[in-house]
PDB file of C-alpha atoms and ligand atoms in Angstrom:
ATOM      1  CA  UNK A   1      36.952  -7.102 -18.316  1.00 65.00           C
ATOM      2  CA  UNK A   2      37.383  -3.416 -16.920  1.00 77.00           C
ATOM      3  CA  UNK A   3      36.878  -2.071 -13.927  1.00 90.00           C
ATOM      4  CA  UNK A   4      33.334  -0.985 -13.314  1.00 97.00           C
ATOM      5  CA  UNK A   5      31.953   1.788 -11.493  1.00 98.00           C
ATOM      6  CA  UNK A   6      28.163   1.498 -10.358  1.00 98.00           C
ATOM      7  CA  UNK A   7      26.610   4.381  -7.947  1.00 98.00           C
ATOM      8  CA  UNK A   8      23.775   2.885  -6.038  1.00 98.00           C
ATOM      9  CA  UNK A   9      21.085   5.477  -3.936  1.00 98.00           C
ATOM     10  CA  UNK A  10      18.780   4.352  -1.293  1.00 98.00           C
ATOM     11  CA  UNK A  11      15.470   6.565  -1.530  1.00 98.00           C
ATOM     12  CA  UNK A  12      15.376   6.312   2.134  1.00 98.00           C
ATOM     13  CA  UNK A  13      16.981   8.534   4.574  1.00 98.00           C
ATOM     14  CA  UNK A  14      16.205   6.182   7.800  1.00 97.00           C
ATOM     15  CA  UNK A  15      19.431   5.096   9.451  1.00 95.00           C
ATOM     16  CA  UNK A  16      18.053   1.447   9.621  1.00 95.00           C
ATOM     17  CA  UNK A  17      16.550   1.429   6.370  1.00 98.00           C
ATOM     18  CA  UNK A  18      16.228  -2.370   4.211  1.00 98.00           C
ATOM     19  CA  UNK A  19      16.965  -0.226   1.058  1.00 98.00           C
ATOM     20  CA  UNK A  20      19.969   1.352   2.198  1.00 98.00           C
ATOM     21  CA  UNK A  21      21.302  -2.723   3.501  1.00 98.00           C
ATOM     22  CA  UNK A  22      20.258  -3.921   0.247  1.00 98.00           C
ATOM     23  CA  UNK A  23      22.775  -1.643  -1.591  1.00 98.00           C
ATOM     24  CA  UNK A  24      25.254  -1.774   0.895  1.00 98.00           C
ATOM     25  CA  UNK A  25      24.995  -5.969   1.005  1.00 98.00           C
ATOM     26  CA  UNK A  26      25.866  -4.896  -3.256  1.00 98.00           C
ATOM     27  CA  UNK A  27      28.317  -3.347  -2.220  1.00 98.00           C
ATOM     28  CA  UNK A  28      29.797  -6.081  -0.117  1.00 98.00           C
ATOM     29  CA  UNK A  29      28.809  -8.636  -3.127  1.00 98.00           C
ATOM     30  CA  UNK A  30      30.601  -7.167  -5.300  1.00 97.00           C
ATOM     31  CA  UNK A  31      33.206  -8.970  -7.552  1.00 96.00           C
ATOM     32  CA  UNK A  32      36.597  -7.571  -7.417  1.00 95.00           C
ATOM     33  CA  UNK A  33      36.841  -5.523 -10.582  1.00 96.00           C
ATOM     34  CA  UNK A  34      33.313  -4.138  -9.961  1.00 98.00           C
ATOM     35  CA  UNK A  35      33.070  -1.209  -7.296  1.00 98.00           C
ATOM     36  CA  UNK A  36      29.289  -0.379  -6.363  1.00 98.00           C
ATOM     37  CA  UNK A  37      29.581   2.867  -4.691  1.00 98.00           C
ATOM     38  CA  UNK A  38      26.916   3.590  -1.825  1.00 98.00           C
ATOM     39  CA  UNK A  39      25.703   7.520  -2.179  1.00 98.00           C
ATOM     40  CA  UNK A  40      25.589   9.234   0.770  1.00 97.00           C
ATOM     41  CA  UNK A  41      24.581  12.424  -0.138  1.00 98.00           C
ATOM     42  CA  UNK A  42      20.858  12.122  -0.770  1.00 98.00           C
ATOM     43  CA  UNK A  43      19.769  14.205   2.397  1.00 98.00           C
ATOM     44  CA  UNK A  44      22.563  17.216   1.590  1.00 97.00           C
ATOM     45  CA  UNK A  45      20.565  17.933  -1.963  1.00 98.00           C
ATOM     46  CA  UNK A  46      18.526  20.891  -2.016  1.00 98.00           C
ATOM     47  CA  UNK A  47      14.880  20.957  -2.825  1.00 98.00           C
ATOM     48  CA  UNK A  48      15.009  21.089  -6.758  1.00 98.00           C
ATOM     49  CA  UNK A  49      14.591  24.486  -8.736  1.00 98.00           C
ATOM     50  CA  UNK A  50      15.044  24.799 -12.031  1.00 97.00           C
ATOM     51  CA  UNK A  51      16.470  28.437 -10.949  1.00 97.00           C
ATOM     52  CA  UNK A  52      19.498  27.016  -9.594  1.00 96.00           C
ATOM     53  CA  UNK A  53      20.181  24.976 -12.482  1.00 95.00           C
ATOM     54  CA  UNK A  54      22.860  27.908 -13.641  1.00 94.00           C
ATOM     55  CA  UNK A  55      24.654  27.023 -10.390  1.00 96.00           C
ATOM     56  CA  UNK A  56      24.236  24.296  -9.517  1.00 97.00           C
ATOM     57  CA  UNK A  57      24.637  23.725  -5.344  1.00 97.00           C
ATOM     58  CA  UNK A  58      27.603  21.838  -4.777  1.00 98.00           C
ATOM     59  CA  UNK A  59      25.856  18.670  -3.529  1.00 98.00           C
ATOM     60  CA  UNK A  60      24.632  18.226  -6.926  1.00 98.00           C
ATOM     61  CA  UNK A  61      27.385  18.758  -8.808  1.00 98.00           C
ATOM     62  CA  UNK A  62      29.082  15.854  -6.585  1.00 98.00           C
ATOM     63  CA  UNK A  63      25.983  13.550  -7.419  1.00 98.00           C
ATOM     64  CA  UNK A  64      26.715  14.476 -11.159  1.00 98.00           C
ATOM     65  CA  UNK A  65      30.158  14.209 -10.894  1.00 97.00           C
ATOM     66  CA  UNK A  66      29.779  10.238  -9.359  1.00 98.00           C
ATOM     67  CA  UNK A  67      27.372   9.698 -11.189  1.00 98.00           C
ATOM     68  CA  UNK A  68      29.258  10.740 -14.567  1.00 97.00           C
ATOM     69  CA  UNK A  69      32.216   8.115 -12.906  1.00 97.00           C
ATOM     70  CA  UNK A  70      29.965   5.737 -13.376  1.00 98.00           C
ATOM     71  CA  UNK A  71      28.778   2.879 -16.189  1.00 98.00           C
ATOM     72  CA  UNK A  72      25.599   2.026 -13.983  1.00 98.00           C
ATOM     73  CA  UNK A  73      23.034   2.969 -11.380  1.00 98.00           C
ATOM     74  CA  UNK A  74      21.453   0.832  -8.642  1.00 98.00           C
ATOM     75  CA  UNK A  75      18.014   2.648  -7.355  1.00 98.00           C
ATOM     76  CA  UNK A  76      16.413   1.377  -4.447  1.00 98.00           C
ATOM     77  CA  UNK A  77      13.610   3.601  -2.910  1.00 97.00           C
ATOM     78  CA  UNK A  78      10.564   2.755  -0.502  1.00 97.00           C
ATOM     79  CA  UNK A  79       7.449   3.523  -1.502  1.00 98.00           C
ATOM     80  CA  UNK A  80       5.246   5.811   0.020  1.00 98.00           C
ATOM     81  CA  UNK A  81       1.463   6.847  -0.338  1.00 98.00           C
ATOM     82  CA  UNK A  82       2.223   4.379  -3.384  1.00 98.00           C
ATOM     83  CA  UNK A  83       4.980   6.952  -4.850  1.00 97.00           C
ATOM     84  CA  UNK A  84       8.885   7.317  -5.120  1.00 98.00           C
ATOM     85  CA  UNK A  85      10.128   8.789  -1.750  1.00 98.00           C
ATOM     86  CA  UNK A  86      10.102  12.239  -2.044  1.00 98.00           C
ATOM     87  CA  UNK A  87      13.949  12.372  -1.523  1.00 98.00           C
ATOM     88  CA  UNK A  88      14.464   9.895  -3.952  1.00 98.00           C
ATOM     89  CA  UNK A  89      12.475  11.812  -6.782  1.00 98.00           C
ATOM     90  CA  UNK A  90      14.374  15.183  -5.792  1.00 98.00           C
ATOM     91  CA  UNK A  91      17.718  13.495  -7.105  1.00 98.00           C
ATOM     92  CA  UNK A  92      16.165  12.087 -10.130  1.00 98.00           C
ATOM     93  CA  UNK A  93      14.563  15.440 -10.823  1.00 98.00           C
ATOM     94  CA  UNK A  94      18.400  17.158 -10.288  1.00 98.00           C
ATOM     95  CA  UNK A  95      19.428  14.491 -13.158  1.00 98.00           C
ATOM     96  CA  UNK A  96      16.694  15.282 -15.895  1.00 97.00           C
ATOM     97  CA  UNK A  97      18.438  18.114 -17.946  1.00 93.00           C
ATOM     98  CA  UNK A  98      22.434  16.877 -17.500  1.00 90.00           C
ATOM     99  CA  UNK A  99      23.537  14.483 -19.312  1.00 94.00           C
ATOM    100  CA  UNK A 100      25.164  11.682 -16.819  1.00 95.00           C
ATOM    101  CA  UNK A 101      21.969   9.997 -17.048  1.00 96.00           C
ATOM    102  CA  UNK A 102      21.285   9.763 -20.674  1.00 96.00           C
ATOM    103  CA  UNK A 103      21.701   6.015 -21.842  1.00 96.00           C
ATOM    104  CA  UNK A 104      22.868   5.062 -18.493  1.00 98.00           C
ATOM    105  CA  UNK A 105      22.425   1.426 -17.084  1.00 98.00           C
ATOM    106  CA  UNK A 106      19.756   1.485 -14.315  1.00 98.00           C
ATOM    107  CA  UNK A 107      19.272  -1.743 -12.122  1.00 98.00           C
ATOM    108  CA  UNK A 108      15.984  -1.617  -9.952  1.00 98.00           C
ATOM    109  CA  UNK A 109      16.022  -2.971  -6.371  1.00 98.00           C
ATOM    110  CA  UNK A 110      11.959  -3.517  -4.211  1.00 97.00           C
ATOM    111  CA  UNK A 111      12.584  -4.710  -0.861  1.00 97.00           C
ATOM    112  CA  UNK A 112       8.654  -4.447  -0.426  1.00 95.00           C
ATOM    113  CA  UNK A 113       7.148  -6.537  -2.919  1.00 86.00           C
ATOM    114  CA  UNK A 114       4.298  -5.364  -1.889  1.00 93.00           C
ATOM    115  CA  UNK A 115       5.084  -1.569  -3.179  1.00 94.00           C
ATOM    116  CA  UNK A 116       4.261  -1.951  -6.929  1.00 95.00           C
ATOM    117  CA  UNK A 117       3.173   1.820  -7.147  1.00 97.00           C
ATOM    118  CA  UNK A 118       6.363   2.898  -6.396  1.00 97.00           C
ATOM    119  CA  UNK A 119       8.856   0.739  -8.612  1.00 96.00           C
ATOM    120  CA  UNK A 120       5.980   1.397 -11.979  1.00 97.00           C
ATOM    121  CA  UNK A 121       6.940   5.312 -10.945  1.00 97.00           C
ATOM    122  CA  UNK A 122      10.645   4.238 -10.941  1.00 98.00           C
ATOM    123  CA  UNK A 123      10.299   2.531 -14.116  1.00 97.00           C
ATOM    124  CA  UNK A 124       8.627   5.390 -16.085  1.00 98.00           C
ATOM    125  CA  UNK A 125      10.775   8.353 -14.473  1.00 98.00           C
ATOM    126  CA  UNK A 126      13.788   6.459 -15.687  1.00 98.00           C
ATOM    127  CA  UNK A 127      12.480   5.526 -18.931  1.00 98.00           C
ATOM    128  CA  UNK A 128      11.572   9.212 -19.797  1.00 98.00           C
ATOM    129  CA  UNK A 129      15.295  10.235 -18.318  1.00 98.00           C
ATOM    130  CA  UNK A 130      16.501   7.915 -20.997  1.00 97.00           C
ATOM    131  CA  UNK A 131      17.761   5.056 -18.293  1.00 98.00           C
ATOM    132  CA  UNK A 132      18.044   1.952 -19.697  1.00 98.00           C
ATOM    133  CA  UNK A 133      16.587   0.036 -17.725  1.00 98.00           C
ATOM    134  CA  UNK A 134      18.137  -3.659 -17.442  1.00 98.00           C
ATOM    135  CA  UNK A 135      15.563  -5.876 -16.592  1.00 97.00           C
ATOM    136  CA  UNK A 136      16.864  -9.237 -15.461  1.00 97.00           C
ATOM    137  CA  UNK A 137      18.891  -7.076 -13.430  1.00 98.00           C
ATOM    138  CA  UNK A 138      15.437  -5.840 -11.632  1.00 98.00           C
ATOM    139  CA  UNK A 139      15.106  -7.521  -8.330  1.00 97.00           C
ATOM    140  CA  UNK A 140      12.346  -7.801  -5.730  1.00 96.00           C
ATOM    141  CA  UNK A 141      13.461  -8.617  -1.881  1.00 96.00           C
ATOM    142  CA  UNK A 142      11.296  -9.335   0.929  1.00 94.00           C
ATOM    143  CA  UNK A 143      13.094  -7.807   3.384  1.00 96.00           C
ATOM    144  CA  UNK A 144       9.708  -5.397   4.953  1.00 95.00           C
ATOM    145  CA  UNK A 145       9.318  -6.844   7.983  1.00 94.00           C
ATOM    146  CA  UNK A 146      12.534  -9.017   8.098  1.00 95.00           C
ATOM    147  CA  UNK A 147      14.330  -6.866  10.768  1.00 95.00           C
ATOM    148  CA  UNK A 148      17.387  -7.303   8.507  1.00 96.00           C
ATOM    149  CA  UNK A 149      20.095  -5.119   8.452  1.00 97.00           C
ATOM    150  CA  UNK A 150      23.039  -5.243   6.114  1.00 98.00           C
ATOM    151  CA  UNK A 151      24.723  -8.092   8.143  1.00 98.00           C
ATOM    152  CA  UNK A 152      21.785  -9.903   8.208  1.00 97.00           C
ATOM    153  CA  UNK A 153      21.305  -9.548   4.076  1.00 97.00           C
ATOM    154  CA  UNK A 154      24.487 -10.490   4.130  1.00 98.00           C
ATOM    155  CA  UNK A 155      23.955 -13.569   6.284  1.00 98.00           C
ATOM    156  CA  UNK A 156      20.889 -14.680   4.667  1.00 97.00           C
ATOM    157  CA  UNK A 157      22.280 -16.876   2.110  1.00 97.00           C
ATOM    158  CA  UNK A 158      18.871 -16.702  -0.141  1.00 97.00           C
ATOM    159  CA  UNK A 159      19.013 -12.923   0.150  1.00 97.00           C
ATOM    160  CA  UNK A 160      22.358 -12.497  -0.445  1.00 98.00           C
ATOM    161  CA  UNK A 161      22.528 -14.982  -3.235  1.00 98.00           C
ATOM    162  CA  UNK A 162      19.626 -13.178  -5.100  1.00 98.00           C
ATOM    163  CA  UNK A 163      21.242 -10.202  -5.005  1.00 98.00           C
ATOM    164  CA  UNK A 164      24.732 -10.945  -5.873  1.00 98.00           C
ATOM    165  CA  UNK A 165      23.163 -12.971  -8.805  1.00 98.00           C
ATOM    166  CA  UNK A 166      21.210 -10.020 -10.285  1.00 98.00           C
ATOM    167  CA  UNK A 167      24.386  -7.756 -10.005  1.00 98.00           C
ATOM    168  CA  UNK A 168      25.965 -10.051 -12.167  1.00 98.00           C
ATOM    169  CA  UNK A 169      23.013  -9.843 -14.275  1.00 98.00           C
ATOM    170  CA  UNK A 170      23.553  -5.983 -13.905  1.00 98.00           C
ATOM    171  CA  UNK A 171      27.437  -6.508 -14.916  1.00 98.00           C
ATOM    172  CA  UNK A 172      26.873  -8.469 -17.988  1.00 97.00           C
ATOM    173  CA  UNK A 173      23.899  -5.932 -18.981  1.00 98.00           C
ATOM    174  CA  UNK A 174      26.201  -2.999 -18.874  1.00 98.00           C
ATOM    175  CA  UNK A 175      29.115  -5.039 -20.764  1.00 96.00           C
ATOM    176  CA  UNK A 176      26.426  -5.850 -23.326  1.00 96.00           C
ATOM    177  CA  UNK A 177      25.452  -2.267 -24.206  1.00 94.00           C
ATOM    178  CA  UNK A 178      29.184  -1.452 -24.238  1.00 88.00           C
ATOM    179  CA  UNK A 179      29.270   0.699 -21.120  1.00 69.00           C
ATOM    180  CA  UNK A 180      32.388  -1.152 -20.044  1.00 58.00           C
ATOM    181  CA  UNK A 181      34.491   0.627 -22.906  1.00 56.00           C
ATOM    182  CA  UNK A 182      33.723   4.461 -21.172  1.00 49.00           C
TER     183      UNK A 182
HETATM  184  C1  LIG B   1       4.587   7.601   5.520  1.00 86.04           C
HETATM  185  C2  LIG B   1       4.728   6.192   5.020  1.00 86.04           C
HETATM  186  C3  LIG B   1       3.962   5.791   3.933  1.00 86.04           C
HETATM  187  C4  LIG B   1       4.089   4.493   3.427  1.00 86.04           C
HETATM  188  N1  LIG B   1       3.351   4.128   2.341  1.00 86.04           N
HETATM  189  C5  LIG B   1       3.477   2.880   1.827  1.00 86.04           C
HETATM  190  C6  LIG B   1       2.743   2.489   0.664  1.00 86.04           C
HETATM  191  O1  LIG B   1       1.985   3.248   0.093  1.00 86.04           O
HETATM  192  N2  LIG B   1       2.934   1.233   0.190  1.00 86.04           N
HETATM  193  C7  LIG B   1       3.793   0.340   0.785  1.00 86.04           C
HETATM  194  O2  LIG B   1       3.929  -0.772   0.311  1.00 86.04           O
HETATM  195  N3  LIG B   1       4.512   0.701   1.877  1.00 86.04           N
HETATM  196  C8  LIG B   1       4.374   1.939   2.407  1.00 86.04           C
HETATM  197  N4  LIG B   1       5.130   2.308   3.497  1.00 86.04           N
HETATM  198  C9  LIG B   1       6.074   1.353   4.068  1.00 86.04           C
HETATM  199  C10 LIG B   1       7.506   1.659   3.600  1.00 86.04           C
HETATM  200  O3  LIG B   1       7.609   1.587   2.209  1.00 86.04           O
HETATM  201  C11 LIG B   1       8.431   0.659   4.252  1.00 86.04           C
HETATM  202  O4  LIG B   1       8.450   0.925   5.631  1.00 86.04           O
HETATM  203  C12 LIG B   1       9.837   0.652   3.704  1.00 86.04           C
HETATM  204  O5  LIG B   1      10.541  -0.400   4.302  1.00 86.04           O
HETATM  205  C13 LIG B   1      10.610   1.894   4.008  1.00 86.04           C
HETATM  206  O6  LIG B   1      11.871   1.775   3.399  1.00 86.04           O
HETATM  207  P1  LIG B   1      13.225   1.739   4.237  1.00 86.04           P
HETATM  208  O7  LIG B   1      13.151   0.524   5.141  1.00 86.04           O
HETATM  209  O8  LIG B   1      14.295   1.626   3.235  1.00 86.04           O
HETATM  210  O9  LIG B   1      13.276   3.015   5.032  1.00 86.04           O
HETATM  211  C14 LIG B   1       4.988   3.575   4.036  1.00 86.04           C
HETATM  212  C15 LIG B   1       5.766   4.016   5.123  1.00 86.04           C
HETATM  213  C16 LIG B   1       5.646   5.290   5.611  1.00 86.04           C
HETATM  214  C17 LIG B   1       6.501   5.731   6.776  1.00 86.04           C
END
C-alpha cells in the first residue's frame, strides 16, 4: 500500500473541544503508512467573500494546498442551533469553487449523537461539493458529556477501538476508489 495523507478539521475552535480529541486520538490511531494530519488553521481563515477569491488570503491557500496533499478528509464539527459551526462552514465555503475537493474521500465524525441537524448539513454540503462521502467510515461518538480529552479517547478502549476501526474503514474506502494511486 502507499502512503496516505488524510487532513482532518475540527469545526470547533474551543481549546478542550471532544471534536478536536476525536481527530487528534486519529491521529494517534493511525497505522504507520497512513498520516492523518490535524488542521490547525481553522480560526486564521477569513470570513468568506467571493471577492477575494482572485487572491486568495494566504490561510486559504495553505488549507488548499493540504488539502490538495491529501487522498482524504476527516470532518468533525459540533453542532449548533442544529447547524454546522459557523467556522466549520466558512472552510467548506473557501473549498466550493477549487478543485481539491472534487471527488475527494470525506469520513464523517458526531461526538454528539444527539446533533443529527448538524451531521444531515454535513452530509448535503459535502455531497453538493462533490465529497464522496464513505459511509462505513461515518462514525458517531458519545463523547458530550464524557469530560474526555484526547488522552482519555485514547484510553477508553471502546472509544478508541471505534475509531481506529472506522479509519480503517476510511483507508480501505479511499484504496477502493483508487485515491491511493494520486
Ligand atoms: C451556542 C451553542 C449552541 C448549541 N446548540 C446545540 C444544538 O443545537 N444541538 C446539540 O446537540 N448541541 C448543541 N450544542 C452543544 C455542542 O454541540 C456541544 O457542546 C459540542 O460538544 C461542542 O463541540 P466541541 O466539544 O468540539 O467544542 C450547542 C452549544 C453551544 C455553545
Amino acid at each position: 500500500m502507499k502512503p496516505l495523507n488524510i487532513l482532518a478539521i475540527s469545526g470547533s475552535l474551543r481549546k478542550i473541544s471532544y471534536n478536536t480529541a476525536a481527530i487528534e486520538a486519529l491521529s494517534r490511531l493511525a497505522p504507520e503508512d497512513v498520516t492523518v494530519k490535524v488542521y490547525k488553521g481553522l480560526g486564521d481563515l477569513p470570513l468568506f467573500n467571493p471577492d477575494l477569491e482572485s487572491e486568495l488570503p494566504v490561510a486559504v491557500r495553505e488549507l488548499k494546498s493540504a488539502l490538495a496533499q491529501s487522498q482524504g478528509l476527516i470532518i468533525a464539527s459540533p453542532e449548533y442551533a442544529h447547524g454546522v459551526s459557523g467556522v466549520m462552514k466558512n472552510a467548506l465555503d473557501w473549498l466550493v469553487s477549487g478543485e481539491e475537493f472534487v471527488y475527494l474521500p470525506v469520513m464523517l465524525i458526531n461526538t454528539s449523537p444527539r446533533a443529527s441537524h448538524a451531521q444531515a448539513a454535513l452530509r448535503e454540503v459535502v455531497t453538493t461539493m462533490s465529497g464522496r462521502i464513505i459511509e462505513n467510515a461515518c462514525v458517531s461518538v458519545p463523547l458530550l458529556s464524557s469530560n474526555l480529552d484526547v488522552e482519555g479517547v485514547m484510553q477508553s478502549p471502546d472509544i478508541a477501538g471505534l475509531l481506529q476501526l472506522r479509519l480503517q474503514q476510511f483507508v480501505a474506502g479511499i484504496e477502493a476508489l483508487g485515491g491511493a494511486d494520486d
